[in-house]
Coordinates of C-alpha atoms in Angstrom, one line a residue:
M1 CA 0.0 0.0 0.0
A2 CA 1.2 3.6 -0.7
D3 CA 1.4 6.1 2.2
D4 CA 0.0 9.6 2.1
E5 CA 3.1 10.8 0.2
G6 CA 2.8 8.2 -2.5
R7 CA 5.6 6.0 -1.1
T8 CA 5.3 2.2 -1.0
S9 CA 6.2 -0.1 1.8
P10 CA 9.4 -2.2 1.6
S11 CA 7.3 -5.3 1.1
E12 CA 5.4 -3.7 -1.7
D13 CA 8.8 -2.6 -3.2
R14 CA 10.0 -6.2 -3.2
R15 CA 6.7 -7.6 -4.6
K16 CA 6.8 -5.2 -7.6
R17 CA 10.4 -5.6 -8.3
A18 CA 10.1 -9.4 -8.2
R19 CA 8.1 -9.1 -11.4
Q20 CA 11.2 -7.9 -13.2
N21 CA 14.9 -8.3 -13.1
G22 CA 15.9 -6.8 -9.7
V23 CA 18.9 -5.1 -11.2
V24 CA 16.6 -2.9 -13.4
Q25 CA 15.9 0.0 -11.2
P26 CA 16.4 3.8 -11.3
L27 CA 20.0 3.5 -10.1
L28 CA 20.8 1.4 -13.2
T29 CA 21.9 4.5 -15.0
D30 CA 24.8 6.8 -15.8
L31 CA 25.7 9.2 -13.1
Y32 CA 25.4 12.2 -15.5
Q33 CA 21.6 11.5 -15.8
I34 CA 21.3 12.3 -12.1
T35 CA 23.7 15.3 -12.1
M36 CA 21.7 16.7 -15.1
A37 CA 18.5 16.1 -13.1
Y38 CA 19.9 18.2 -10.3
A39 CA 21.0 20.9 -12.7
Y40 CA 17.6 21.0 -14.3
W41 CA 16.0 21.2 -10.8
K42 CA 18.4 23.9 -9.7
S43 CA 17.6 25.9 -12.9
G44 CA 13.9 25.8 -12.2
K45 CA 13.0 23.5 -15.0
T46 CA 10.8 21.1 -13.0
N47 CA 7.7 22.1 -15.1
D48 CA 9.4 21.8 -18.5
T49 CA 8.2 19.0 -20.8
A50 CA 10.1 17.2 -23.5
V51 CA 9.9 14.6 -26.2
F52 CA 12.7 12.1 -26.7
D53 CA 13.1 9.5 -29.5
L54 CA 14.9 6.2 -29.1
F55 CA 16.2 5.0 -32.4
F56 CA 19.3 3.5 -34.1
R57 CA 21.2 4.7 -37.1
K58 CA 22.3 1.5 -38.9
N59 CA 21.1 -2.0 -39.1
P60 CA 23.4 -4.6 -37.4
F61 CA 25.3 -7.5 -39.0
Q62 CA 25.5 -5.8 -42.4
G63 CA 21.9 -6.5 -42.8
E64 CA 18.9 -4.5 -43.8
F65 CA 16.5 -5.1 -40.9
T66 CA 16.4 -5.1 -37.1
I67 CA 14.0 -6.8 -34.8
F68 CA 12.7 -4.6 -32.0
A69 CA 12.7 -6.2 -28.6
G70 CA 12.8 -5.2 -25.0
L71 CA 9.5 -3.3 -24.8
E72 CA 8.0 -5.4 -22.1
E73 CA 11.0 -4.9 -19.9
C74 CA 10.8 -1.1 -20.5
L75 CA 7.2 -1.1 -19.3
K76 CA 8.0 -3.2 -16.2
Y77 CA 10.7 -0.7 -15.5
L78 CA 8.2 2.2 -15.6
E79 CA 5.7 0.2 -13.6
N80 CA 8.2 -0.2 -10.8
F81 CA 10.0 3.1 -11.1
H82 CA 10.7 4.9 -7.8
Y83 CA 13.7 5.8 -5.7
T84 CA 13.7 3.9 -2.4
D85 CA 15.0 5.3 0.9
G86 CA 18.1 3.2 0.4
D87 CA 18.6 4.7 -3.1
I88 CA 18.3 8.2 -1.6
E89 CA 20.8 7.5 1.1
Y90 CA 23.3 6.1 -1.4
L91 CA 22.9 9.2 -3.6
K92 CA 23.4 11.5 -0.6
H93 CA 26.8 9.9 0.0
T94 CA 27.8 9.7 -3.6
L95 CA 26.8 13.1 -5.1
P96 CA 28.6 16.3 -4.1
Q97 CA 27.8 17.5 -0.6
T98 CA 26.8 20.9 -2.1
I99 CA 23.6 19.4 -3.5
E100 CA 20.6 20.9 -1.7
P101 CA 18.7 18.5 0.6
E102 CA 15.4 19.4 -1.1
F103 CA 16.5 17.8 -4.3
F104 CA 16.6 14.4 -2.6
V105 CA 13.0 15.0 -1.3
F106 CA 12.1 15.8 -5.0
L107 CA 13.7 12.5 -6.2
R108 CA 12.0 10.5 -3.5
Q109 CA 8.6 11.7 -4.6
L110 CA 9.3 11.5 -8.3
T111 CA 6.9 9.3 -10.3
V112 CA 6.4 8.4 -14.0
H113 CA 2.7 9.1 -13.8
D114 CA 2.9 12.0 -16.4
V115 CA 5.1 10.1 -18.8
I116 CA 3.6 8.8 -22.1
L117 CA 5.5 6.1 -23.9
S118 CA 4.6 5.2 -27.5
A119 CA 6.3 2.4 -29.4
I120 CA 6.1 0.0 -32.3
D121 CA 5.0 -3.5 -31.5
E122 CA 7.6 -5.7 -29.9
G123 CA 8.8 -8.3 -32.4
S124 CA 8.3 -6.0 -35.4
V125 CA 11.0 -5.4 -38.0
A126 CA 12.4 -1.9 -37.6
F127 CA 14.7 0.3 -39.6
P128 CA 17.2 3.1 -39.0
R129 CA 15.9 6.5 -38.0
I130 CA 12.4 5.2 -37.2
P131 CA 12.0 5.7 -33.5
L132 CA 11.4 2.5 -31.6
L133 CA 10.1 4.4 -28.6
R134 CA 8.8 7.9 -28.2
V135 CA 8.9 9.2 -24.7
E136 CA 7.0 12.3 -23.6
G137 CA 6.7 14.0 -20.2
P138 CA 8.4 16.1 -17.6
L139 CA 11.9 16.9 -18.8
I140 CA 13.7 15.7 -15.6
I141 CA 12.0 12.3 -15.5
V142 CA 12.2 11.5 -19.2
Q143 CA 15.9 12.4 -19.1
L144 CA 16.4 10.1 -16.1
L145 CA 14.9 7.2 -18.1
E146 CA 17.5 7.4 -21.0
T147 CA 20.2 5.0 -20.0
T148 CA 18.0 2.3 -18.6
L149 CA 15.7 2.3 -21.6
L150 CA 18.7 2.1 -23.9
T151 CA 20.2 -0.9 -22.1
L152 CA 16.9 -2.7 -22.1
V153 CA 16.3 -2.1 -25.8
N154 CA 19.8 -2.2 -27.4
Y155 CA 20.9 -5.8 -26.4
A156 CA 17.4 -7.3 -26.6
S157 CA 17.0 -6.0 -30.2
L158 CA 20.5 -7.0 -31.2
M159 CA 20.0 -10.5 -29.8
A160 CA 16.6 -11.0 -31.4
T161 CA 17.9 -9.8 -34.7
N162 CA 20.9 -12.1 -34.5
A163 CA 18.6 -15.0 -33.7
A164 CA 16.2 -14.1 -36.5
R165 CA 19.1 -14.1 -39.0
Y166 CA 20.1 -17.6 -37.8
R167 CA 16.5 -18.7 -38.3
L168 CA 16.5 -17.3 -41.9
A169 CA 19.8 -19.1 -42.6
A170 CA 18.6 -22.4 -41.2
G171 CA 15.2 -22.4 -42.8
K172 CA 11.9 -23.4 -41.2
N173 CA 12.5 -27.1 -41.0
I174 CA 15.7 -27.2 -38.9
S175 CA 15.5 -26.8 -35.1
L176 CA 17.7 -24.2 -33.4
L177 CA 18.8 -24.5 -29.8
E178 CA 20.6 -21.8 -27.8
F179 CA 23.6 -23.3 -25.9
G180 CA 25.4 -20.0 -24.9
L181 CA 25.0 -19.5 -21.2
R182 CA 28.6 -20.4 -20.4
R183 CA 30.0 -17.9 -22.9
A184 CA 27.5 -15.1 -22.4
Q185 CA 28.4 -11.7 -20.9
G186 CA 27.5 -12.7 -17.3
P187 CA 24.3 -14.1 -15.9
D188 CA 22.1 -11.2 -16.9
G189 CA 23.5 -11.4 -20.4
G190 CA 22.9 -15.1 -20.4
L191 CA 19.3 -14.8 -19.4
S192 CA 18.6 -12.1 -21.9
A193 CA 20.3 -14.1 -24.7
S194 CA 18.1 -17.1 -23.9
K195 CA 14.9 -15.0 -23.8
Y196 CA 15.6 -13.0 -27.0
S197 CA 17.0 -15.8 -29.0
Y198 CA 13.7 -17.6 -28.4
V199 CA 11.9 -14.4 -29.5
G200 CA 14.0 -14.3 -32.7
G201 CA 13.0 -17.8 -33.7
F202 CA 15.1 -20.4 -31.7
D203 CA 13.2 -23.4 -30.5
G204 CA 14.7 -23.9 -27.0
T205 CA 17.6 -23.2 -24.7
S206 CA 20.0 -25.2 -22.4
N207 CA 19.5 -22.4 -19.8
V208 CA 17.3 -23.9 -17.0
L209 CA 16.6 -20.7 -15.3
A210 CA 15.5 -19.1 -18.5
G211 CA 13.2 -22.0 -19.0
K212 CA 11.6 -21.4 -15.6
L213 CA 11.4 -17.6 -15.9
Y214 CA 10.2 -17.3 -19.4
N215 CA 8.6 -20.7 -20.1
I216 CA 11.1 -21.5 -22.8
P217 CA 11.6 -25.2 -23.8
V218 CA 14.8 -26.5 -22.3
N219 CA 17.1 -29.1 -23.9
G220 CA 20.3 -30.9 -23.0
T221 CA 21.9 -34.3 -22.9
H222 CA 25.4 -34.8 -21.6
A223 CA 29.0 -33.7 -22.1
H224 CA 32.1 -35.5 -23.1
A225 CA 33.0 -35.6 -19.4
Y226 CA 30.2 -38.1 -18.8
V227 CA 31.5 -40.5 -21.4
T228 CA 35.1 -40.2 -20.2
S229 CA 34.0 -40.8 -16.6
F230 CA 33.6 -44.5 -17.6
S231 CA 36.5 -46.6 -18.8
D232 CA 35.2 -50.2 -18.7
L233 CA 31.9 -52.2 -18.7
K234 CA 32.8 -53.5 -15.3
E235 CA 32.1 -50.0 -13.8
L236 CA 28.4 -50.3 -14.4
K237 CA 26.7 -50.4 -11.0
T238 CA 23.2 -50.5 -12.5
K239 CA 22.5 -52.8 -15.4
V240 CA 18.8 -53.5 -15.2
L241 CA 16.0 -51.6 -17.0
A242 CA 12.3 -52.5 -16.9
H243 CA 10.3 -53.0 -20.1
R244 CA 8.2 -49.9 -20.7
T245 CA 4.8 -51.7 -21.0
T246 CA 5.3 -55.1 -19.3
G247 CA 7.5 -54.0 -16.4
V248 CA 9.7 -57.1 -16.9
R249 CA 13.3 -56.2 -15.9
H250 CA 16.1 -56.9 -18.4
D251 CA 19.9 -56.8 -18.3
M252 CA 20.8 -53.8 -20.5
L253 CA 24.5 -54.7 -20.6
E254 CA 23.6 -58.1 -22.0
L255 CA 21.2 -56.6 -24.6
C256 CA 23.6 -53.9 -25.7
T257 CA 26.7 -56.1 -26.1
K258 CA 24.5 -58.6 -28.1
W259 CA 23.3 -55.8 -30.3
R260 CA 26.8 -54.4 -30.8
E261 CA 28.1 -57.8 -32.0
E262 CA 25.1 -58.1 -34.4
L263 CA 25.3 -54.6 -35.8
A264 CA 29.0 -54.5 -36.3
P265 CA 29.1 -56.4 -39.6
L266 CA 26.0 -54.6 -41.0
L267 CA 27.6 -51.2 -40.3
S268 CA 31.1 -52.3 -41.2
L269 CA 32.2 -51.0 -37.8
P270 CA 34.2 -53.7 -36.0
A271 CA 32.9 -54.3 -32.5
S272 CA 36.5 -54.7 -31.4
E273 CA 37.2 -51.1 -32.2
A274 CA 34.3 -49.7 -30.1
S275 CA 35.1 -48.2 -26.7
D276 CA 33.7 -50.2 -23.8
G277 CA 33.9 -47.1 -21.6
E278 CA 31.7 -45.2 -24.1
L279 CA 29.2 -48.1 -24.1
A280 CA 29.2 -48.3 -20.4
A281 CA 28.5 -44.6 -20.2
W282 CA 25.6 -44.8 -22.6
I283 CA 24.1 -47.8 -21.0
S284 CA 24.0 -46.0 -17.7
F285 CA 22.6 -42.9 -19.3
A286 CA 19.9 -44.9 -21.2
I287 CA 18.9 -46.6 -17.9
A288 CA 18.6 -43.1 -16.3
F289 CA 16.7 -41.6 -19.3
P290 CA 15.2 -44.4 -21.4
S291 CA 12.7 -42.2 -23.1
G292 CA 15.1 -39.3 -23.7
F293 CA 18.3 -41.0 -24.8
M294 CA 20.5 -38.8 -26.9
A295 CA 24.3 -39.4 -27.1
L296 CA 27.3 -37.3 -27.9
V297 CA 29.0 -39.6 -30.4
D298 CA 32.4 -38.0 -31.1
T299 CA 34.2 -38.5 -27.8
Y300 CA 36.8 -41.1 -29.0
D301 CA 38.9 -41.5 -32.1
V302 CA 39.4 -45.3 -32.3
R303 CA 42.5 -46.7 -34.1
R304 CA 45.3 -49.2 -33.5
D305 CA 49.0 -48.6 -33.1
G306 CA 51.8 -50.4 -35.0
T307 CA 51.6 -53.5 -32.9
G308 CA 47.8 -53.8 -33.2
N309 CA 47.0 -52.5 -29.7
L310 CA 43.7 -50.5 -29.5
L311 CA 44.2 -46.7 -29.0
L312 CA 41.5 -44.4 -27.7
T313 CA 42.1 -40.7 -28.3
R314 CA 39.9 -38.1 -26.8
H315 CA 37.8 -35.9 -29.1
T316 CA 39.6 -35.6 -32.4
L317 CA 38.3 -33.8 -35.4
N318 CA 37.8 -36.5 -38.1
H319 CA 35.3 -39.1 -39.1
R320 CA 37.1 -41.8 -37.0
A321 CA 35.7 -40.1 -33.9
T322 CA 32.2 -41.4 -34.8
R323 CA 33.1 -45.0 -35.6
S324 CA 32.9 -46.1 -32.0
G325 CA 30.1 -43.7 -31.2
L326 CA 27.7 -44.7 -34.0
L327 CA 28.1 -48.4 -33.3
N328 CA 27.7 -48.0 -29.6
F329 CA 24.8 -45.7 -30.0
C330 CA 22.9 -48.0 -32.3
A331 CA 23.5 -50.9 -30.0
V332 CA 22.0 -49.0 -27.0
A333 CA 19.1 -47.6 -29.2
M334 CA 18.2 -51.1 -30.4
A335 CA 18.3 -52.4 -26.8
L336 CA 16.0 -49.7 -25.8
H337 CA 13.7 -50.6 -28.7
D338 CA 13.6 -54.1 -27.4
L339 CA 12.2 -52.7 -24.2
D340 CA 9.6 -50.5 -26.0
Y341 CA 11.5 -47.2 -25.8
R342 CA 12.7 -44.9 -28.6
A343 CA 16.0 -43.2 -28.5
I344 CA 16.0 -39.5 -29.5
G345 CA 19.2 -39.2 -31.6
I346 CA 22.9 -38.1 -31.5
R347 CA 24.9 -34.9 -31.1
I348 CA 28.1 -34.2 -33.2
D349 CA 30.4 -31.7 -31.7
S350 CA 33.4 -31.8 -34.0
G351 CA 34.7 -32.6 -37.4
D352 CA 33.2 -32.3 -40.9
L353 CA 29.5 -31.8 -40.0
A354 CA 28.2 -32.5 -43.5
Y355 CA 30.1 -35.7 -43.9
L356 CA 29.5 -37.0 -40.4
S357 CA 25.8 -36.2 -40.5
K358 CA 25.5 -38.1 -43.8
L359 CA 27.4 -41.0 -42.3
A360 CA 25.1 -41.0 -39.3
R361 CA 21.9 -40.8 -41.4
S362 CA 23.0 -43.7 -43.7
T363 CA 23.9 -45.8 -40.6
F364 CA 20.4 -45.2 -39.1
E365 CA 18.8 -46.0 -42.5
K366 CA 20.7 -49.3 -42.7
V367 CA 19.5 -50.4 -39.3
A368 CA 15.9 -49.2 -40.0
H369 CA 15.8 -51.2 -43.3
Q370 CA 17.4 -54.3 -41.9
Y371 CA 15.1 -54.6 -38.9
N372 CA 12.0 -52.9 -40.4
I373 CA 12.0 -50.0 -37.9
P374 CA 11.0 -46.9 -39.9
W375 CA 11.4 -44.4 -37.1
F376 CA 15.0 -45.4 -36.6
A377 CA 15.9 -43.9 -40.0
K378 CA 14.6 -40.5 -38.7
L379 CA 16.6 -40.3 -35.5
K380 CA 17.6 -36.7 -34.7
I381 CA 21.1 -35.5 -35.6
V382 CA 22.2 -32.4 -33.7
A383 CA 25.3 -30.4 -34.6
S384 CA 27.1 -28.1 -32.1
N385 CA 30.6 -27.4 -33.3
D386 CA 31.2 -23.6 -32.7
I387 CA 28.5 -22.9 -35.3
N388 CA 27.9 -19.4 -36.7
E389 CA 25.5 -18.0 -39.4
E390 CA 28.1 -18.5 -42.2
T391 CA 28.4 -22.2 -41.2
I392 CA 24.7 -22.8 -41.6
L393 CA 24.5 -20.9 -44.9
S394 CA 27.4 -22.9 -46.3
L395 CA 26.0 -26.2 -45.2
N396 CA 22.6 -25.3 -46.7
S397 CA 23.8 -23.7 -49.9
R398 CA 26.4 -26.2 -51.1
V399 CA 24.6 -29.0 -52.7
E400 CA 27.6 -31.3 -52.7
Q401 CA 27.7 -31.1 -48.9
G402 CA 24.1 -32.4 -48.6
H403 CA 24.1 -32.4 -44.8
K404 CA 21.5 -34.4 -42.8
I405 CA 21.5 -32.2 -39.7
D406 CA 18.1 -31.8 -38.0
C407 CA 19.1 -29.3 -35.4
F408 CA 21.9 -26.9 -34.6
G409 CA 23.0 -26.1 -31.1
I410 CA 24.5 -22.6 -31.1
G411 CA 26.4 -20.9 -28.3
T412 CA 29.2 -18.4 -28.5
H413 CA 28.6 -16.7 -31.9
L414 CA 24.9 -16.3 -31.1
V415 CA 24.9 -14.9 -27.5
T416 CA 27.9 -12.7 -27.8
C417 CA 26.7 -11.3 -31.2
E418 CA 30.3 -11.7 -32.2
R419 CA 29.9 -10.1 -35.6
Q420 CA 28.6 -6.9 -34.0
P421 CA 28.5 -6.6 -30.3
A422 CA 26.3 -3.5 -30.0
L423 CA 23.3 -2.1 -31.8
G424 CA 24.1 1.6 -31.1
G425 CA 20.7 2.8 -30.3
V426 CA 20.5 6.5 -29.1
Y427 CA 18.0 8.6 -27.2
K428 CA 17.7 12.2 -28.4
M429 CA 15.6 15.1 -27.5
V430 CA 13.4 16.3 -30.4
E431 CA 11.1 18.8 -28.6
I432 CA 11.2 20.9 -25.4
N433 CA 8.1 22.8 -24.2
G434 CA 6.4 22.3 -27.6
T435 CA 9.4 23.7 -29.5
P436 CA 11.2 21.3 -31.9
R437 CA 14.9 20.6 -31.3
I438 CA 17.4 19.4 -33.9
K439 CA 20.9 18.1 -33.3
L440 CA 23.3 19.2 -36.2
S441 CA 26.5 17.4 -37.2
Q442 CA 28.9 17.4 -40.0
D443 CA 28.1 13.7 -40.2
V444 CA 24.6 13.8 -41.7
M445 CA 23.8 10.4 -40.2
K446 CA 23.9 12.1 -36.8
V447 CA 21.5 14.9 -37.6
T448 CA 18.3 14.2 -35.6
M449 CA 14.7 14.4 -36.9
P450 CA 13.1 17.3 -35.0
G451 CA 9.7 17.5 -33.4
K452 CA 7.1 15.0 -32.4
K453 CA 6.5 12.5 -35.2
T454 CA 4.5 9.5 -36.1
A455 CA 5.4 6.7 -38.6
Y456 CA 3.6 4.6 -41.0
R457 CA 4.5 1.5 -43.0
L458 CA 3.2 1.6 -46.6
Y459 CA 2.6 -1.7 -48.5
G460 CA 2.7 -2.2 -52.2
A461 CA 0.5 -4.1 -54.6
D462 CA 2.4 -7.4 -53.9
G463 CA 1.5 -7.3 -50.2
H464 CA 5.0 -6.6 -49.1
A465 CA 6.2 -3.6 -47.0
L466 CA 7.4 -1.0 -49.5
I467 CA 8.6 2.0 -47.4
D468 CA 8.4 3.5 -43.9
L469 CA 7.2 7.1 -43.7
L470 CA 8.0 9.5 -40.9
M471 CA 5.5 12.4 -40.6
R472 CA 5.0 15.3 -38.2
S473 CA 2.4 14.3 -35.7
I474 CA 0.1 17.2 -36.8
E475 CA -0.1 15.8 -40.4
P476 CA -3.1 13.7 -41.5
A477 CA -2.3 10.0 -42.0
P478 CA -1.7 8.7 -45.5
Q479 CA -4.6 6.9 -47.1
V480 CA -4.9 3.7 -49.0
G481 CA -5.1 4.4 -52.8
Q482 CA -4.0 8.0 -52.4
K483 CA -0.7 9.2 -53.8
V484 CA 1.8 10.3 -51.1
L485 CA 5.2 12.0 -51.7
C486 CA 8.0 10.2 -49.9
R487 CA 11.3 11.9 -49.6
H488 CA 14.8 11.1 -48.5
P489 CA 15.4 13.3 -45.4
F490 CA 18.6 14.8 -46.6
Q491 CA 19.0 14.3 -50.4
E492 CA 16.7 16.6 -52.3
S493 CA 16.6 14.6 -55.5
K494 CA 15.7 11.3 -53.9
R495 CA 11.9 11.3 -53.8
A496 CA 9.1 9.1 -55.1
Y497 CA 5.3 9.0 -55.1
V498 CA 3.8 5.9 -53.4
I499 CA 0.2 4.7 -53.7
P500 CA -0.2 2.3 -50.8
T501 CA -2.5 -0.7 -50.8
R502 CA -2.3 -0.8 -47.0
V503 CA -1.2 1.7 -44.4
E504 CA 0.0 0.5 -41.1
P505 CA 0.4 3.0 -38.2
L506 CA 3.5 1.9 -36.4
Y507 CA 3.0 3.5 -33.0
K508 CA 0.7 2.6 -30.1
V509 CA 0.6 4.2 -26.7
Y510 CA 1.8 1.6 -24.2
W511 CA 2.2 3.7 -21.1
Q512 CA 0.0 6.6 -19.9
N513 CA -1.5 7.9 -16.7
G514 CA 0.9 5.9 -14.6
K515 CA 0.0 2.4 -16.0
I516 CA 0.5 0.0 -18.9
C517 CA -2.2 0.6 -21.5
G518 CA -3.9 -2.8 -21.9
P519 CA -2.7 -6.4 -21.8
L520 CA 0.8 -7.1 -23.2
P521 CA 1.4 -10.0 -25.6
G522 CA 3.2 -13.0 -24.1
L523 CA 6.5 -14.3 -25.3
E524 CA 4.9 -16.7 -27.8
K525 CA 2.9 -13.9 -29.4
I526 CA 6.0 -11.7 -29.7
R527 CA 7.9 -14.7 -31.2
E528 CA 5.0 -15.1 -33.8
K529 CA 5.1 -11.4 -34.5
V530 CA 8.8 -11.7 -35.4
Q531 CA 8.1 -14.2 -38.1
T532 CA 4.9 -12.6 -39.5
S533 CA 6.7 -9.2 -39.6
L534 CA 9.7 -10.7 -41.4
E535 CA 7.3 -12.3 -43.9
S536 CA 6.1 -8.8 -44.8
L537 CA 9.5 -8.0 -46.2
R538 CA 10.7 -9.0 -49.7
N539 CA 13.3 -11.7 -49.7
D540 CA 15.9 -9.4 -51.2
H541 CA 15.8 -7.3 -48.0
K542 CA 16.5 -10.3 -45.9
R543 CA 19.2 -12.1 -47.8
N544 CA 22.6 -12.5 -46.2
L545 CA 24.7 -11.2 -49.1
N546 CA 24.2 -7.7 -50.4
P547 CA 20.6 -7.2 -49.2
T548 CA 18.6 -4.5 -50.9
P549 CA 18.2 -1.5 -48.6
Y550 CA 14.7 -0.9 -47.2
K551 CA 13.6 2.6 -47.8
V552 CA 12.9 5.0 -44.9
S553 CA 11.5 8.3 -45.9
V554 CA 9.9 11.5 -44.6
S555 CA 6.8 13.4 -45.7
D556 CA 7.2 16.5 -47.9
N557 CA 6.0 18.6 -44.9
L558 CA 8.6 17.0 -42.5
Y559 CA 11.4 17.4 -45.1
H560 CA 10.9 21.1 -45.4
F561 CA 10.4 21.4 -41.6
I562 CA 13.8 19.7 -41.0
H563 CA 15.7 21.9 -43.5
E564 CA 14.1 25.2 -42.3
L565 CA 15.1 24.3 -38.8
W566 CA 18.5 23.3 -39.9
L567 CA 19.1 26.7 -41.6
Q568 CA 17.8 28.5 -38.5
N569 CA 20.2 26.7 -36.2
A570 CA 23.3 26.4 -38.5
P571 CA 25.8 29.2 -37.9
I572 CA 26.5 31.5 -40.8
G573 CA 30.2 31.7 -41.8
E574 CA 32.1 34.9 -42.5
L575 CA 34.7 35.3 -45.2
S576 CA 37.5 37.9 -45.1

């Protein structure tokens, strides 16, 4: 409950912040935001109002689209925004002692009730210069929001875009799993990567906490360490598994060794060259997870030395590493089949993925044909060897490789966004007390679009998005079937008439009067939005190599407004 001064109790504080990442709070900001707030306050600007745009200037990954993500977290941040007594005490000790005590009273009572936040839908494709968020309200408070909103939007959008690119590269029929927690930028980065890779089109994660928090499917089997923890069949402590339907208990060691001997000639993989330690590991794992058996098959490279002695080498990078693995896996899978269970498949973590996946698939097909078990031919093949977007594109585009991979497990390159580690979103004032503001720069890319604006997506006759149009908020919206002049914001000769077949307003008010406006879509709906939004673009905008730039334009009215304001604010030189 709030007290008479609008403050909430400590228990209420904890309850509210439990609904979001506890790190996301007003002190998650740059110090200069608070020092500016004091300077504004000291200057008597507490009643000033402003409009800020949050946007980016260039699409990431040398692509021509970006996926907007992070809106829900921004709204949760607003919902829970307030300075606690602890925050105020910290600031009193951190800021200069010359700051007047009344400022801290002002901060403690500060709310976001008068803020209005408009945004495009989370999960939408977005483009440079089109604001993702428009934030209006008292100058001091909307200034204080800057850093936190940027950190919530920048990485989320970058991560969702990266994941969407992987999904486009893989196609619709291949599963994608995020395996990046151990390589992510800390625990918060790991959770965000799991969440927004799912939004961007991945099918699951290895991150258990992300599964719990966001209801994302979790996946995982075992590591090489599990296999190498066994060295001999004698190490098996548990050997018995009950039949799934009859309940009759069977000796899995006996069944698996029998099947290994029987399958070896069929598969041309000598049983004598299969690792007993590997088989022991998988028997134990199959007994533990009979309905979810998936094996990492490239632990050992099996060969013999000059005297004929068997050598087992850990995790090499050629096809010999799967000789032991495929035979042992098939033996265990067939033993499970005898007991009315179905194995899931294998994971390959090294070597020539195209070749090894074809070898594995042909092995499964041989067994399926020999024993009339159709499902065996379709066992899942997962690849997880430091895979990046180029790896997938190469595997899919080169016909001679002809890979048989069903699923990619992707970690480092995905979660670190290695090709581009930051989106570069910015937050710029475009209006103060109803007066437009423009930021000028010798670099035209850094010139801001002044004033309060709205945006529309115009669609062509083929049903695809044709152009995004920024307009002054006082202008009437473009109409279907009516000609509209679309202009490049800074190049006078670049202009075109567009007759839209559909006009989509991009902004909705998501926060007003101190609360979220209406129900928010869940993660699944946002995930669906990503795919439907991408489908609205032509394929040439989405391709990996030399994509066609998507056009972003301004209305004729906004074009002249920008340039008039530019001339008013640009200094006039003097020659002598």
